[in-house]
C-alpha positions as YAML, in Angstrom:
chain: A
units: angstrom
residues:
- id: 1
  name: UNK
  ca: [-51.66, 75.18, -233.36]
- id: 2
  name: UNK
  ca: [-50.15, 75.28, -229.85]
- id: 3
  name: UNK
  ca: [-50.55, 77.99, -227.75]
- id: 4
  name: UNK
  ca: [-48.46, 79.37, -224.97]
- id: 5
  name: UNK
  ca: [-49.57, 81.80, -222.40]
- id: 6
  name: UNK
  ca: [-46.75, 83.05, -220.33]
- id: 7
  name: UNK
  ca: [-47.76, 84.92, -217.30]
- id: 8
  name: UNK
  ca: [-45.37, 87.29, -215.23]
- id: 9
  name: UNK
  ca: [-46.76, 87.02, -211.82]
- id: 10
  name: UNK
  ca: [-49.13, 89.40, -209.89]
- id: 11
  name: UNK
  ca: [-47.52, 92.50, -208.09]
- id: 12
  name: UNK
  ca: [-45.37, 91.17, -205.00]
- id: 13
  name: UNK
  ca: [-45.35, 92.90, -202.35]
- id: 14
  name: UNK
  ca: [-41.70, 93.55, -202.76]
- id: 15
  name: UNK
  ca: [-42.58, 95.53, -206.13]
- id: 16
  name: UNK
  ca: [-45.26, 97.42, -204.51]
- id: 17
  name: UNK
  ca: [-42.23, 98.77, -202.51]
- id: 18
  name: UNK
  ca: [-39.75, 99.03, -205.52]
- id: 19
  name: UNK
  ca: [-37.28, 96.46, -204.15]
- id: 20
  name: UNK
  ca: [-34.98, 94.04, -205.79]
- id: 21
  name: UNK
  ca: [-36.06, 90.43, -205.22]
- id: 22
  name: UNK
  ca: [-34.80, 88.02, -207.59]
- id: 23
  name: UNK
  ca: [-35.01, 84.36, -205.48]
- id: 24
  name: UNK
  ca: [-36.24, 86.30, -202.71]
- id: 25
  name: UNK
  ca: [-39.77, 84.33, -202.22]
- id: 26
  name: UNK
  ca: [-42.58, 87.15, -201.53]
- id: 27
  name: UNK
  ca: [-45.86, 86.71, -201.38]
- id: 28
  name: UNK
  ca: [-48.49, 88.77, -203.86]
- id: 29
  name: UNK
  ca: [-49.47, 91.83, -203.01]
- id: 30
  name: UNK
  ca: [-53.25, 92.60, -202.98]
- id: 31
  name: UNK
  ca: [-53.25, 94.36, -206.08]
- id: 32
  name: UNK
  ca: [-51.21, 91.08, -207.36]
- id: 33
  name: UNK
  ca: [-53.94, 88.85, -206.20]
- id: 34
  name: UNK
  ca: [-56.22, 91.00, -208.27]
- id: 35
  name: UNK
  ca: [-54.17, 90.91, -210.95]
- id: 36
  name: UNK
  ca: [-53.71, 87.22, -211.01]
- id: 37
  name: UNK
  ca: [-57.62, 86.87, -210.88]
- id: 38
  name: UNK
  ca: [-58.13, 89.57, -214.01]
- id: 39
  name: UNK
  ca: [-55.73, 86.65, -215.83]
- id: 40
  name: UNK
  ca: [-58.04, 84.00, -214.99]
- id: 41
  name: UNK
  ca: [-60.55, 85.18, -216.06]
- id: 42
  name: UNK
  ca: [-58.98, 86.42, -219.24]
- id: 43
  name: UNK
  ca: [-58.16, 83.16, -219.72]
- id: 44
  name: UNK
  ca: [-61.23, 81.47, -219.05]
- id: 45
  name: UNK
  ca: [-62.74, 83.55, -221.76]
- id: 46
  name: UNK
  ca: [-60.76, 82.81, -223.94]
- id: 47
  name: UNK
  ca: [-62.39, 79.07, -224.00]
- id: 48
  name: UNK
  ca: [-59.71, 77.01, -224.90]
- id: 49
  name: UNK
  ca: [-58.23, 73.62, -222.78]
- id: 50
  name: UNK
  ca: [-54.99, 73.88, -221.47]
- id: 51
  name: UNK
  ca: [-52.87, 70.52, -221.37]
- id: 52
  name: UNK
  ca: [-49.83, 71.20, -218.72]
- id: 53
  name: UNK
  ca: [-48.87, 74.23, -216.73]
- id: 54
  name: UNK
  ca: [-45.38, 74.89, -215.47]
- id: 55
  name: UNK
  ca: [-43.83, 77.39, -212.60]
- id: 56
  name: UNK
  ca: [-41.17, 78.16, -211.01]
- id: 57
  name: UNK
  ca: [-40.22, 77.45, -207.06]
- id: 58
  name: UNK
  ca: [-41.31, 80.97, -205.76]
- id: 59
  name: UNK
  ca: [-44.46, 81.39, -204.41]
- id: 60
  name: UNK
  ca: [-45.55, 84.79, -206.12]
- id: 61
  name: UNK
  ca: [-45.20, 83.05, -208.96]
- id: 62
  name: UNK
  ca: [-47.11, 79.11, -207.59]
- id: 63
  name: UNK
  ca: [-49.66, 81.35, -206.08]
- id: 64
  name: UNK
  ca: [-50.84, 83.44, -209.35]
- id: 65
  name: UNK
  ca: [-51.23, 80.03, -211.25]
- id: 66
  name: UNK
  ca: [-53.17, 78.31, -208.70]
- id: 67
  name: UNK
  ca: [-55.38, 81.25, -208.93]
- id: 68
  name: UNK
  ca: [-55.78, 81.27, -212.21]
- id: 69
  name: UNK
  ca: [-56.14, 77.60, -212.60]
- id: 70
  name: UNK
  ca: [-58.96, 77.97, -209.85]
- id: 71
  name: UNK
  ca: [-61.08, 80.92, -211.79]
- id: 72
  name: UNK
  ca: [-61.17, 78.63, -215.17]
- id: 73
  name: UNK
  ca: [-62.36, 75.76, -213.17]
- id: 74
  name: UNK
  ca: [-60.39, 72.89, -214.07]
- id: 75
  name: UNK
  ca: [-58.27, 70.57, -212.23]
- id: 76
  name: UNK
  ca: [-54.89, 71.22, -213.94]
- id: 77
  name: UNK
  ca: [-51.91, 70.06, -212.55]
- id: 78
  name: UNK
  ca: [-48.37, 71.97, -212.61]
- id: 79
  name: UNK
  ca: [-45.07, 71.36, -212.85]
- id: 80
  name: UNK
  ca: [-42.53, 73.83, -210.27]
- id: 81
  name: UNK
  ca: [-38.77, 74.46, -211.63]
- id: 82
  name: UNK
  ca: [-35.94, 76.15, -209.91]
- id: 83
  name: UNK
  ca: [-34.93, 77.02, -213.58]
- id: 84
  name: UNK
  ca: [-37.91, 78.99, -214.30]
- id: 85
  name: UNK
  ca: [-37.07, 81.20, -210.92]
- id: 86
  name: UNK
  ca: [-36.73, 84.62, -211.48]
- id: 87
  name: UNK
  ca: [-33.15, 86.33, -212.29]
- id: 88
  name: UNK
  ca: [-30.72, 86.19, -209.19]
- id: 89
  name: UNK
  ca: [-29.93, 89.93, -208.58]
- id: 90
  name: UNK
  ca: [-27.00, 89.54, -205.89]
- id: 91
  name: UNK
  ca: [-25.71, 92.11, -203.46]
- id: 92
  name: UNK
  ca: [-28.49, 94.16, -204.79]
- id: 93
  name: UNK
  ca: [-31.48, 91.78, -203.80]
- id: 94
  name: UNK
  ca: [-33.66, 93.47, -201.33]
- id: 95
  name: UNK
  ca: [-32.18, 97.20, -202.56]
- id: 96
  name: UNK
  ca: [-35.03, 99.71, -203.06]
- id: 97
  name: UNK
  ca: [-34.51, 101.11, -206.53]
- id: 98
  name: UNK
  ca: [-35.08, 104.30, -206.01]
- id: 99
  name: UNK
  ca: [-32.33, 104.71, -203.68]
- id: 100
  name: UNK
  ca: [-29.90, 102.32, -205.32]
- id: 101
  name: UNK
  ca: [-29.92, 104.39, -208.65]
- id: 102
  name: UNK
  ca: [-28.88, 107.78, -206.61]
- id: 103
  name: UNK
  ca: [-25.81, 105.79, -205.39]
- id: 104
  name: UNK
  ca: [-24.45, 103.99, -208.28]
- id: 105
  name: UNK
  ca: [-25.68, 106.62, -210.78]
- id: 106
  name: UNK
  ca: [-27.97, 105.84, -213.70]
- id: 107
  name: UNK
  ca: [-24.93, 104.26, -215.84]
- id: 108
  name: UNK
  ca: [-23.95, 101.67, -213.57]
- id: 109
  name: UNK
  ca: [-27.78, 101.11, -211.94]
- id: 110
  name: UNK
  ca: [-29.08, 100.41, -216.04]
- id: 111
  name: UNK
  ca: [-25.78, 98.48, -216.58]
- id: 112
  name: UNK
  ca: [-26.71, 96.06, -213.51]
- id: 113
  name: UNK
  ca: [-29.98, 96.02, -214.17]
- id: 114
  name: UNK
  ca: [-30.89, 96.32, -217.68]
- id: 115
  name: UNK
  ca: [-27.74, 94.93, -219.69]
- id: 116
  name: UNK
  ca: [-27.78, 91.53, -221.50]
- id: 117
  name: UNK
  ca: [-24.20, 90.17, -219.85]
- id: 118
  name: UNK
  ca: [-23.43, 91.98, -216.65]
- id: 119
  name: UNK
  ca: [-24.21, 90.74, -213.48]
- id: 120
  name: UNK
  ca: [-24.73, 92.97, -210.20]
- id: 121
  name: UNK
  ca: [-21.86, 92.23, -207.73]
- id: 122
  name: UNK
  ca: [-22.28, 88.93, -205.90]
- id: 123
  name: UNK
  ca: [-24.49, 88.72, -203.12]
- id: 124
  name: UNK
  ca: [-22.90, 87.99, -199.34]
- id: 125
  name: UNK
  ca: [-22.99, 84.55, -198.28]
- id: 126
  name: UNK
  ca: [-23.88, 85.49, -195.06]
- id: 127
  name: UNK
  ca: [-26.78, 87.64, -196.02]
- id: 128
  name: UNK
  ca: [-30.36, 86.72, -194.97]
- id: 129
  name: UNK
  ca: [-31.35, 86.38, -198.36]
- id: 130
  name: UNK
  ca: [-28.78, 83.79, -199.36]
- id: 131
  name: UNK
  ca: [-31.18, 80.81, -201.33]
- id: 132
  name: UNK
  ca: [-28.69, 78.14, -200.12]
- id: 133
  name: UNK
  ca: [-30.00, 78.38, -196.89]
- id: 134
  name: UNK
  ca: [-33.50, 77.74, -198.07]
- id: 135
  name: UNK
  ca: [-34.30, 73.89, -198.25]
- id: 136
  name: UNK
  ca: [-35.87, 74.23, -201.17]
- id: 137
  name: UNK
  ca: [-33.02, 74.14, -202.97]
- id: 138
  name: UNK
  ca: [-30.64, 71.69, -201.62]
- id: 139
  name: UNK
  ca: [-30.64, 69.53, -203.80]
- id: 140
  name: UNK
  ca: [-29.46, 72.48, -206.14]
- id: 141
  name: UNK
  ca: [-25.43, 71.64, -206.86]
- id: 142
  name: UNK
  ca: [-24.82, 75.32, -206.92]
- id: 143
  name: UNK
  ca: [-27.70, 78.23, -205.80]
- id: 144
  name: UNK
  ca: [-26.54, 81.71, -207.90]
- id: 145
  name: UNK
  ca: [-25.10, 84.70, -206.06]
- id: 146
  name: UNK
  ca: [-25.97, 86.60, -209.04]
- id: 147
  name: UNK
  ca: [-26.86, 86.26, -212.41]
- id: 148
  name: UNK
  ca: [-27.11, 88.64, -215.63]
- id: 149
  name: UNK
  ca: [-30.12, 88.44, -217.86]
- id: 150
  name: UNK
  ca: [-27.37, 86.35, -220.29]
- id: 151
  name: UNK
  ca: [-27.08, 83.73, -217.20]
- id: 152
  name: UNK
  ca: [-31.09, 83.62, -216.57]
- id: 153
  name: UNK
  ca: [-31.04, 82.91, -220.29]
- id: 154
  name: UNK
  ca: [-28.89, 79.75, -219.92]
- id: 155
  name: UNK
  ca: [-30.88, 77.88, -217.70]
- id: 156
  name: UNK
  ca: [-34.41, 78.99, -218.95]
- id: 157
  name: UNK
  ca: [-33.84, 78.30, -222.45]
- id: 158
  name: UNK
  ca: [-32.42, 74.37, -222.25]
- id: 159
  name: UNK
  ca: [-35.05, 74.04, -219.64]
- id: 160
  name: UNK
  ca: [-38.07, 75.41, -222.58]
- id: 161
  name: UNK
  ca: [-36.18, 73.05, -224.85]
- id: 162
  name: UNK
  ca: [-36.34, 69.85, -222.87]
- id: 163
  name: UNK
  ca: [-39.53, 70.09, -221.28]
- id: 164
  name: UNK
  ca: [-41.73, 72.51, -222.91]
- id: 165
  name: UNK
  ca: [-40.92, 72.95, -226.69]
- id: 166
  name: UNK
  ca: [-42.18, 69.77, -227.79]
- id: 167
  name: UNK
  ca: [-45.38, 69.99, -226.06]
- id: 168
  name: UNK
  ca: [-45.90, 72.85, -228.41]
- id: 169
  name: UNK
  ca: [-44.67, 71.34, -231.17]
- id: 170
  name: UNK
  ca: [-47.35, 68.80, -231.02]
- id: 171
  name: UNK
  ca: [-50.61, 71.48, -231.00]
- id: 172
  name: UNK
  ca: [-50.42, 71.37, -227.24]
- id: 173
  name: UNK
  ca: [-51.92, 74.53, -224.80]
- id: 174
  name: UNK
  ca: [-49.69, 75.34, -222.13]
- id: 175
  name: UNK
  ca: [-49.88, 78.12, -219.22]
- id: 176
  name: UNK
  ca: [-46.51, 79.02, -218.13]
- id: 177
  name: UNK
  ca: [-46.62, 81.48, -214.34]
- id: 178
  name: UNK
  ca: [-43.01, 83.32, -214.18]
- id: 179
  name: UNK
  ca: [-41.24, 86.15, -213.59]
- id: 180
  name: UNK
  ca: [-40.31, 88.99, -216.07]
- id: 181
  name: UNK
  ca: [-36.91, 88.16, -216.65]
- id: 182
  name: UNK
  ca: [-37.64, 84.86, -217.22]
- id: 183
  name: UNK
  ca: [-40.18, 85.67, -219.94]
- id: 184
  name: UNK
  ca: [-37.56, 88.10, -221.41]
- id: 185
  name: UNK
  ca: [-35.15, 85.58, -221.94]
- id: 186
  name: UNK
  ca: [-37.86, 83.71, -223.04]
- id: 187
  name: UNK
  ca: [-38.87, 85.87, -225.43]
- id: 188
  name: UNK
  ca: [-35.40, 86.57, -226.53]
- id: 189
  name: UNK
  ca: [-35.16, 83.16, -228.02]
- id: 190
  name: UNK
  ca: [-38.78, 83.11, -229.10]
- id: 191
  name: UNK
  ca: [-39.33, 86.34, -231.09]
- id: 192
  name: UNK
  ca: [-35.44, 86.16, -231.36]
- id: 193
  name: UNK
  ca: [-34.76, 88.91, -230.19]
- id: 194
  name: UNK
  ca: [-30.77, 91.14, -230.42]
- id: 195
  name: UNK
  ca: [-28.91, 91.36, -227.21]
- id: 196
  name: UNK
  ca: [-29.32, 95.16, -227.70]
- id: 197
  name: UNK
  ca: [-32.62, 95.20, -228.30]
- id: 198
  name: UNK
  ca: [-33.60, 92.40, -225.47]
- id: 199
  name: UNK
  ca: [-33.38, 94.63, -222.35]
- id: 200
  name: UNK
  ca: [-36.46, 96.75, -224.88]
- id: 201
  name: UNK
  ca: [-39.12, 93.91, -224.25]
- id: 202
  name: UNK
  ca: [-41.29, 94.46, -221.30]
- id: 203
  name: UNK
  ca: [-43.74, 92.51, -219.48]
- id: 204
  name: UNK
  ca: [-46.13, 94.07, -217.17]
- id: 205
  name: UNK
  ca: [-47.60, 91.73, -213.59]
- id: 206
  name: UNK
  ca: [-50.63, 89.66, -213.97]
- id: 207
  name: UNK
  ca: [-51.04, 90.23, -217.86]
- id: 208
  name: UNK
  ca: [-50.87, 87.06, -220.07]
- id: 209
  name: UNK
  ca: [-49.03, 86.87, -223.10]
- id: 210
  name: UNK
  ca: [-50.70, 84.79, -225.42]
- id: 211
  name: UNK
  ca: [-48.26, 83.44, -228.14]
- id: 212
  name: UNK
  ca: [-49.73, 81.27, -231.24]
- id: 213
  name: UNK
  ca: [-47.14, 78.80, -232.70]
- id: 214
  name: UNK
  ca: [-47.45, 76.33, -235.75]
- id: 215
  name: UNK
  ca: [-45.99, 72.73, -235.71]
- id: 216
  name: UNK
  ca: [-42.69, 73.84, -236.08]
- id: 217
  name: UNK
  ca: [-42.48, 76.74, -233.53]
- id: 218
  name: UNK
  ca: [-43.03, 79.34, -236.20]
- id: 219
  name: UNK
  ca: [-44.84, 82.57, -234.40]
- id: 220
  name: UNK
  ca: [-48.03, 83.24, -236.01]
- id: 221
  name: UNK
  ca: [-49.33, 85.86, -233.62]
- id: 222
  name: UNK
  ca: [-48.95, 87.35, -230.11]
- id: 223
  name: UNK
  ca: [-50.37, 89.59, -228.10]
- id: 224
  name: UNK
  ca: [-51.60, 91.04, -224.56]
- id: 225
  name: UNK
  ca: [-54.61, 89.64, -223.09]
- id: 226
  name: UNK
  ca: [-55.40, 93.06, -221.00]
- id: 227
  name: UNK
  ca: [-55.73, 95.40, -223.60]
- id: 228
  name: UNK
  ca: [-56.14, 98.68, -220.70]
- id: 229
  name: UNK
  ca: [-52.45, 97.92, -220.11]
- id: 230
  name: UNK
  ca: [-51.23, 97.41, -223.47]
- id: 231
  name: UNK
  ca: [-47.55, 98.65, -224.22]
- id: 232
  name: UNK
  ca: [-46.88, 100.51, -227.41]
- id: 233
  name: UNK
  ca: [-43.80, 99.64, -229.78]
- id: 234
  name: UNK
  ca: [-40.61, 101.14, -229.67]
- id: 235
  name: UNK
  ca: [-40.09, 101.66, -233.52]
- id: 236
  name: UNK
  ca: [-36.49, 101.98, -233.32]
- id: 237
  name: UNK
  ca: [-36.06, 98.69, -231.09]
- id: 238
  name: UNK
  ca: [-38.36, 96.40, -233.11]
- id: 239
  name: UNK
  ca: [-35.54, 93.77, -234.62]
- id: 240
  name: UNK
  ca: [-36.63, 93.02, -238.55]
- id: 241
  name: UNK
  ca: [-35.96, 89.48, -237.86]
- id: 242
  name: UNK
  ca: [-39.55, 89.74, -235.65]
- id: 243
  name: UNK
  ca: [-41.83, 91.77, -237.54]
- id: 244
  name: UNK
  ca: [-42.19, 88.70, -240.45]
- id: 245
  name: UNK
  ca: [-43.32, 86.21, -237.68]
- id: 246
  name: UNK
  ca: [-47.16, 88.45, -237.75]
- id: 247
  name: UNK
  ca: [-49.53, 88.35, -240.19]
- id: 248
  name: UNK
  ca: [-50.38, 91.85, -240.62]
- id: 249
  name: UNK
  ca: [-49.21, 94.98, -239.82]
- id: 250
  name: UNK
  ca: [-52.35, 95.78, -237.35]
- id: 251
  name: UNK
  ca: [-52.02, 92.33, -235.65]
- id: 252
  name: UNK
  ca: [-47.90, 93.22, -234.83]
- id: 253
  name: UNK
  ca: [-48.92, 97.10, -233.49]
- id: 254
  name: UNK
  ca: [-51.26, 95.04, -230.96]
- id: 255
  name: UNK
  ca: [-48.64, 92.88, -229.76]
- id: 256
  name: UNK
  ca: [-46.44, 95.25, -228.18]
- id: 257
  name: UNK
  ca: [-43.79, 93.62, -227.35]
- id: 258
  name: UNK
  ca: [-41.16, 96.22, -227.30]
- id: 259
  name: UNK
  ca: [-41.70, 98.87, -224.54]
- id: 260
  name: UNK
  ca: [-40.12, 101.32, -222.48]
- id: 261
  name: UNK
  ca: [-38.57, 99.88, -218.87]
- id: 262
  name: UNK
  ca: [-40.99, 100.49, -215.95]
- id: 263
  name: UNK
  ca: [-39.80, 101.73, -212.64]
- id: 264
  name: UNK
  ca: [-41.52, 98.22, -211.06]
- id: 265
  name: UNK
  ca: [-40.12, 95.46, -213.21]
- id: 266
  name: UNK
  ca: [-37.88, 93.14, -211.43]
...
């Protein structure tokens, strides 16, 4: 059975300070570097060989998986995507949180930040944290000036389709270092998960999320490899269409995939 392990980076440094930072590329925090090495070595116990890895272009992200790759001890190789980045959060990249909320008010902060299909307002082509200036990208036809969760959806998705699905499909192990909106849309189309429901599913830094598939992509189990910062279910945002994909009823209360919204996810 193929297993995916999708990791949501170590702490940045720009979630240490509550910020916004979307393609904004920050380095891990201290705590993230710790929190990258607790994966590793979560993984490592888990004594099981890995056959690809795959990351996106920012380096909170590259830098968690090379640590992790380094505390197992094997020489895997990784592939880096600009569709796996994390979601583009426009005028509001580099915002603290905190003080954003107060001025827009809760409504419009959890409507930017939290809904399924509404992007933040676009980000100023002049501003210092404008991607098309980075040369990373230019051979990107078009760098976002902001995205919804709906638009981060539409590029991670065919991506996971193209390049990753049939890996699993065919019993393969892969590791996959990202961001949490990319695991969310992710793990919209995975545990499919409502567009109501969707904004529900949490994923804490430097935890990995250890998914168990069968030939045909059927979930068989899932489930948080740091059990001291396990999430507990939401009863009343747990989608029926989810709860059949775990084999018993003990096994889906530890996979906790519905939580409340922390004050640090970005």
């Amino acid at each position: 059975m193929g297993k995916l392990i999708a990791i949501r980076h170590g702490q940045s440094t720009w979630n240490a300070e509550n910020r916004f930072t979307g393609w904004v590329d920050v380095d891990l925090s201290e705590k993230g570097l710790q929190e990258a090495e607790k994966s590793g070595k979560l993984l490592k116990e888990l004594n099981i060989d890995f056959d690809m890895c795959f990351t996106s272009y920012l380096k909170r992200a590259i830098k968690t998986l090379e640590v992790v790759i380094e505390i197992i001890g094997k020489n895997y190789k990784y592939t880096k995507a600009w569709e796996l980045n994390e979601r583009h959060y426009g005028a509001l990249t580099g915002l603290n949180k905190e003080e954003t909320k107060k001025k827009l008010g809760e409504n419009k902060f959890n409507e930017y930040r939290r809904s399924w299909d509404i992007p933040p307002p676009k980000l100023d082509r002049n501003s210092d944290y404008n991607s098309e200036k980075d040369p990373l990208y230019k051979n990107l036809e078009k760098v976002p000036d902001t995205e919804s969760l709906k638009n981060t959806y539409d590029r991670v998705i065919p991506y996971f389709e193209k390049n990753i699905e049939k890996h699993l499909k065919e019993n393969k192990n892969i590791i996959l270092s990202a961001h949490g909106n990319t695991i969310r849309a992710l793990g919209k189309k995975i545990f499919n998960i409502s567009d109501k429901s969707i904004n529900l599913f949490e994923i804490p830094t430097g935890n990995p999320l250890l998914i168990d598939f069968d030939s045909s992509l059927k979930v068989l189990s899932a489930k948080y490899l740091d059990q001291t910062r396990e999430k507990k279910i939401i009863s009343n945002a747990i989608d029926v269409s989810t709860e059949w994909a775990f084999r018993s009823k003990k096994e889906f209360n530890n996979c906790l995939l519905y939580t409340s919204p922390s004050p640090r996810d970005q």
